Short mmCIF file of C-alpha atoms in Angstrom, two decimals:
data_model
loop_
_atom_site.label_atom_id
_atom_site.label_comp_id
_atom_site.label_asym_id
_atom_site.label_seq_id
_atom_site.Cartn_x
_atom_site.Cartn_y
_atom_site.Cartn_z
CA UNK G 582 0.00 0.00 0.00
CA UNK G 583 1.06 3.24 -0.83
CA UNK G 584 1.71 5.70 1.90
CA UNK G 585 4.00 8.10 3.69
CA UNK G 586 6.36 6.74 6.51
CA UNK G 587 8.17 9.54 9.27
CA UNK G 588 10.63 7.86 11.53
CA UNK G 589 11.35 7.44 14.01
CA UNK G 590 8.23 7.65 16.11
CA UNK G 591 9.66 9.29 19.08
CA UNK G 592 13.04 10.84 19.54
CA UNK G 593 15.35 12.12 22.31
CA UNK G 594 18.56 14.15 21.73
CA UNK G 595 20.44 16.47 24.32
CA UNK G 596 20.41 20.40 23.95
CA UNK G 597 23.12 21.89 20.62
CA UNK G 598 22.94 18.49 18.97
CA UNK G 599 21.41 18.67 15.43
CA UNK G 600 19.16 15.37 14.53
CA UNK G 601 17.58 14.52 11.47
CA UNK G 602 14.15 13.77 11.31
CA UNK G 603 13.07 11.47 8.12
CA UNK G 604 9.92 11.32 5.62
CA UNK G 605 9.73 8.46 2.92
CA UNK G 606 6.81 8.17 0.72
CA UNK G 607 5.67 5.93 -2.35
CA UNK G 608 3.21 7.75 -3.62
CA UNK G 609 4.75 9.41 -6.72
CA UNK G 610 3.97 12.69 -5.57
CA UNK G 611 5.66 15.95 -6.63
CA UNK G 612 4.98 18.36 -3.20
CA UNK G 613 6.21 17.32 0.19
CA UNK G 614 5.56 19.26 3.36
CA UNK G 615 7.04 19.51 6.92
CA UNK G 616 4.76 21.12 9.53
CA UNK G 617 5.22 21.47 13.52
CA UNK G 618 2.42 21.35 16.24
CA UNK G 619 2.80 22.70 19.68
CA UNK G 620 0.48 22.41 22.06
CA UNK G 621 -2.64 24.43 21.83
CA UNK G 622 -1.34 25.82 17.97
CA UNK G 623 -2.40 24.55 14.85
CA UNK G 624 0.23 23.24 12.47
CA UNK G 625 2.57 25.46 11.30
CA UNK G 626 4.37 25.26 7.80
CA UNK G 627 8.21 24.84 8.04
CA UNK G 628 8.97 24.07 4.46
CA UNK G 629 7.95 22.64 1.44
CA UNK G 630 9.16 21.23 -1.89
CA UNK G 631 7.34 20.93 -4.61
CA UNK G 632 10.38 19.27 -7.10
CA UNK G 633 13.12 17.15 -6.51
CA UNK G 634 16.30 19.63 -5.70
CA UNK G 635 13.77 22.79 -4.71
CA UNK G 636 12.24 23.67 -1.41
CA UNK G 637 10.87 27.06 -0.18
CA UNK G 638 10.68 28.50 3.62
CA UNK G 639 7.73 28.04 5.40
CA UNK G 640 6.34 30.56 7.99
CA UNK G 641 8.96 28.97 10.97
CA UNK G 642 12.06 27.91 8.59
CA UNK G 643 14.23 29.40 11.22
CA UNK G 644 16.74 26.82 12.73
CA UNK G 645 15.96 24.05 10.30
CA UNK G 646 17.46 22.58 6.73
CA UNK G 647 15.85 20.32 4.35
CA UNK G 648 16.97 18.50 1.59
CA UNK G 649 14.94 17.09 -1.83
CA UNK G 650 17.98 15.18 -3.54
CA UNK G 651 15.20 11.92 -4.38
CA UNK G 652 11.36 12.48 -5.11
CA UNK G 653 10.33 10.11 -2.45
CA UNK G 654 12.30 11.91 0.59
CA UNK G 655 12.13 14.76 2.23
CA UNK G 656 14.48 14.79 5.52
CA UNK G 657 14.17 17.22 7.59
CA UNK G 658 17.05 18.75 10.06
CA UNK G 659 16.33 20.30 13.32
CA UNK G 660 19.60 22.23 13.86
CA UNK G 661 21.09 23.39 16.96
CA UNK G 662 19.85 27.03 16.21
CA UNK G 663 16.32 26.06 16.52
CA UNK G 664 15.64 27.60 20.13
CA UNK G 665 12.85 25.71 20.99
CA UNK G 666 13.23 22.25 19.34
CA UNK G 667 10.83 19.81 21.44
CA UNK G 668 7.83 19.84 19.66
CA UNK G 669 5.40 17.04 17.19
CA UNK G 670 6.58 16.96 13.45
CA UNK G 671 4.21 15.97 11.20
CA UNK G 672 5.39 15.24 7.25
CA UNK G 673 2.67 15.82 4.33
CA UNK G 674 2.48 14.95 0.29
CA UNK G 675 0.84 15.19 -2.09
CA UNK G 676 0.05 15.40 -5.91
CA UNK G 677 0.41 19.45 -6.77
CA UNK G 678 1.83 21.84 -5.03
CA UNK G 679 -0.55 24.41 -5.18
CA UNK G 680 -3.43 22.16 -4.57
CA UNK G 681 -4.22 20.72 -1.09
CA UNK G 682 -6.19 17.64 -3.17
CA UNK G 683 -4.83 14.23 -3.04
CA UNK G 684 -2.89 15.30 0.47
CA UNK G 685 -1.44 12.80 2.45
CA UNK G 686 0.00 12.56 6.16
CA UNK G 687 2.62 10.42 8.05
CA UNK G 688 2.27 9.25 11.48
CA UNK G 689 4.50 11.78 12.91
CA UNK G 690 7.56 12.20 15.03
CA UNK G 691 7.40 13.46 18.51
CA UNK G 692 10.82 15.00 18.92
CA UNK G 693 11.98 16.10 22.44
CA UNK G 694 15.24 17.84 23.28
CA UNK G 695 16.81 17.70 27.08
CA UNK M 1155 -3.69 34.12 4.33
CA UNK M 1156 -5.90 31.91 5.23
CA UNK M 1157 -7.46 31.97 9.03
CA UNK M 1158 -9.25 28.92 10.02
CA UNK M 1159 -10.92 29.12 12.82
CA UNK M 1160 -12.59 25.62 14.33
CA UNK M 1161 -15.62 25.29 16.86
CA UNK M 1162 -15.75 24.34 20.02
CA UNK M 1163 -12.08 24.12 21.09
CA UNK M 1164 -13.35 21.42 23.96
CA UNK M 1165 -16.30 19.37 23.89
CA UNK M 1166 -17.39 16.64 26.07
CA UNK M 1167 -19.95 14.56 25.18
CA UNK M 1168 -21.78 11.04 26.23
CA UNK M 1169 -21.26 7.92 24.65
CA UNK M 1170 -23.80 7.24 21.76
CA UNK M 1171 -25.05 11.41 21.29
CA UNK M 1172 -24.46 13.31 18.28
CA UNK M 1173 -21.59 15.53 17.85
CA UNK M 1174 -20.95 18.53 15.35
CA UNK M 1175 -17.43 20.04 14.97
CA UNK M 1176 -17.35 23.42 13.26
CA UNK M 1177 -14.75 24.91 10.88
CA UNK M 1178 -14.67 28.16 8.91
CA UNK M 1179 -12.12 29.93 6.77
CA UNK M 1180 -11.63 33.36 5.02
CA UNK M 1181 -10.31 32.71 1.78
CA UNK M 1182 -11.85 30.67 -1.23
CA UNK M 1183 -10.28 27.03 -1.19
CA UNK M 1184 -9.67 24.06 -3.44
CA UNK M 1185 -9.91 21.38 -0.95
CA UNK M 1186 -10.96 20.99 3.04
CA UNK M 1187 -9.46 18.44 4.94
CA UNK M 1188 -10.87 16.49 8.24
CA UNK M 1189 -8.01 15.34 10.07
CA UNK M 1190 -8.10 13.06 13.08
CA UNK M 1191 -5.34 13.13 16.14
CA UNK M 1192 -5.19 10.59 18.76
CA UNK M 1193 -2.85 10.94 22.13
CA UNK M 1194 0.72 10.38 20.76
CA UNK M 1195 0.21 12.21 17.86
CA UNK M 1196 -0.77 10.47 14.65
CA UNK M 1197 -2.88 11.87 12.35
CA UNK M 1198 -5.21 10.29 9.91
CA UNK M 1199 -6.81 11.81 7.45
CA UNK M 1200 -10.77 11.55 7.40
CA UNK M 1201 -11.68 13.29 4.66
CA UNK M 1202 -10.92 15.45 2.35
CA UNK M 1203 -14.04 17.73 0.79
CA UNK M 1204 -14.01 20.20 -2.43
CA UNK M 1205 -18.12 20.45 -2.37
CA UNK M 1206 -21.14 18.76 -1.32
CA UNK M 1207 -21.27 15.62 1.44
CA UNK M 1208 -19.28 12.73 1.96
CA UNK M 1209 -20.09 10.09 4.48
CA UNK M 1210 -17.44 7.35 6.46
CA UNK M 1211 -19.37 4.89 8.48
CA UNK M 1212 -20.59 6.64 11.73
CA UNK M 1213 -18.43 10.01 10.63
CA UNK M 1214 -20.30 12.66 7.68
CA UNK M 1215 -18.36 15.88 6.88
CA UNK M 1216 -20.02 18.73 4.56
CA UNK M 1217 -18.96 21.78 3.25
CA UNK M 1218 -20.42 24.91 2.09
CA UNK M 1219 -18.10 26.54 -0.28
CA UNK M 1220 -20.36 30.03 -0.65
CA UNK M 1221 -20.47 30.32 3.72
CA UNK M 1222 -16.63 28.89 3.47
CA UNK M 1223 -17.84 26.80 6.51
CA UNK M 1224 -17.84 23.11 7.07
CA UNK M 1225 -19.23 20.63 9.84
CA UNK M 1226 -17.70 17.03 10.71
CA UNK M 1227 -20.40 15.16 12.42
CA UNK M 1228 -20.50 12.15 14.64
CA UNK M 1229 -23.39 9.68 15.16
CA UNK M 1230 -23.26 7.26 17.94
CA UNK M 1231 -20.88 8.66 19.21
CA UNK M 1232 -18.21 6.04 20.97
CA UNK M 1233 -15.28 6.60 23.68
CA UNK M 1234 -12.70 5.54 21.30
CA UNK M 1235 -14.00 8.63 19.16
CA UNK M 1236 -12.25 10.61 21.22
CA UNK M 1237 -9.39 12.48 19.69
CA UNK M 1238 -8.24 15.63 18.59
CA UNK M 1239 -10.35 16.65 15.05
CA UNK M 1240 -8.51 18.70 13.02
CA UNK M 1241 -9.79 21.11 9.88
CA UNK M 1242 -7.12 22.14 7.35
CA UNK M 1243 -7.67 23.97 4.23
CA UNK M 1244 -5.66 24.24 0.77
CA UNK M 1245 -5.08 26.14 -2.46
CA UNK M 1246 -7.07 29.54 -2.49
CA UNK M 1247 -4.02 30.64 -4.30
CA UNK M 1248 -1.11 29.63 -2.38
CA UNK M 1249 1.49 26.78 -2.88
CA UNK M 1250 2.62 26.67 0.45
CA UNK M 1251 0.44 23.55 1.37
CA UNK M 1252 -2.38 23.74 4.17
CA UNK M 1253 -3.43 26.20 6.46
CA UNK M 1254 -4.89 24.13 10.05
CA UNK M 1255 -7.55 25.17 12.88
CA UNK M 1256 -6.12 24.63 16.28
CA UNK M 1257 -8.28 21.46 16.92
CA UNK M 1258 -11.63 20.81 19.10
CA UNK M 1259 -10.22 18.19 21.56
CA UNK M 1260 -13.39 15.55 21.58
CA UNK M 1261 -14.00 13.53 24.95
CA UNK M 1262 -16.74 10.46 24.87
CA UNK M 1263 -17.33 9.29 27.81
CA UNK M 1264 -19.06 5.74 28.47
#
């Protein structure tokens, strides 16, 4: 079955470490998304590609990197200038990029930095 | 930009009534998504709405393009309903992906 897969489900790293989180999917879909969710916020973009070797800022870019180098990935690196790292990353595709139809989501990864 | 703005943020409800969930936005849209939350964080889509009505066993979501308002209702309603429901909304012009509501955090209780 086709689908999108984040892992890992939970992570732990320590304070100035970067950590990568990852996003596979087999869809065939052009646009890929990262979003973050804190608690009592709606999602909130962090950035998006919408072709292999292009990706745009979202609204919170600050402190984080992403890479398109294959269609079906889309890691995402929470670097050591994020200030407030510890948060629920949720990974999205799908079909267009200016088009929310077809949208899928992962499972998520529940990041939390001590 | 688009504000979405979801109703109630809290609702707690008895097992087997009917719930409503409320979401409204301020720009035109291509697509509406129902998005579903439970504790630890994984989210599964529900549905996803241009026009019209679409129904999922026990769950029905509509959406009324003209009001830019759509409900996600419940019937039965069942404790392990209870999750976070989430409304995000796409397109209207942008290619930055979705815009989401903050949630209504749904309790059932037996």
């Amino acid at each position: 079955d086709g689908g999108i897969t984040q892992s890992p489900k939970y992570l732990f790293r320590k304070e100035g470490q970067n950590v990568t989180l990852s996003c596979e999917q087999n869809l065939n879909h052009d646009a890929m998304y990262w979003y973050r969710q804190d608690p009592g916020q709606g999602l909130r973009l962090i950035y998006y590609s919408q072709i292999v070797n292009d990706f745009q800022k979202g609204d919170i870019a600050e402190g984080y990197s992403v890479s398109r180098e294959k269609k079906e990935s889309f890691p995402l690196t929470v670097t050591s200038a994020q200030k407030n790292p510890t948060a629920f990353y949720l990974c999205a595709s799908s079909r267009t990029g200016p088009s929310a139809r077809g949208a899928f989501f992962g499972q998520g990864t529940r990041l939390t930095v001590v | 930009k688009n504000e979405v703005e979801q109703s109630p943020q809290n609702l707690t409800a008895q097992e087997g009534e009917f719930i409503t969930i409320n979401c409204s936005y301020s720009v035109g849209i291509s697509a509406l998504h129902w998005l579903q939350q439970h504790p630890g964080g994984g989210i599964v889509s529900l549905f996803m709405l241009s026009s019209g009505k679409k129904k999922h066993g026990r769950l029905i979501a509509t959406i009324n393009i003209q009001e830019k308002h759509s409900s996600l209702h419940i019937t039965a309603s069942h404790p392990r309903d209870s999750a976070v429901y989430i409304c995000a909304v796409g397109g209207g012009g942008g290619a930055d992906g979705l815009t989401f509501g903050k949630g209504t955090h749904l309790i059932i209780q037996p």
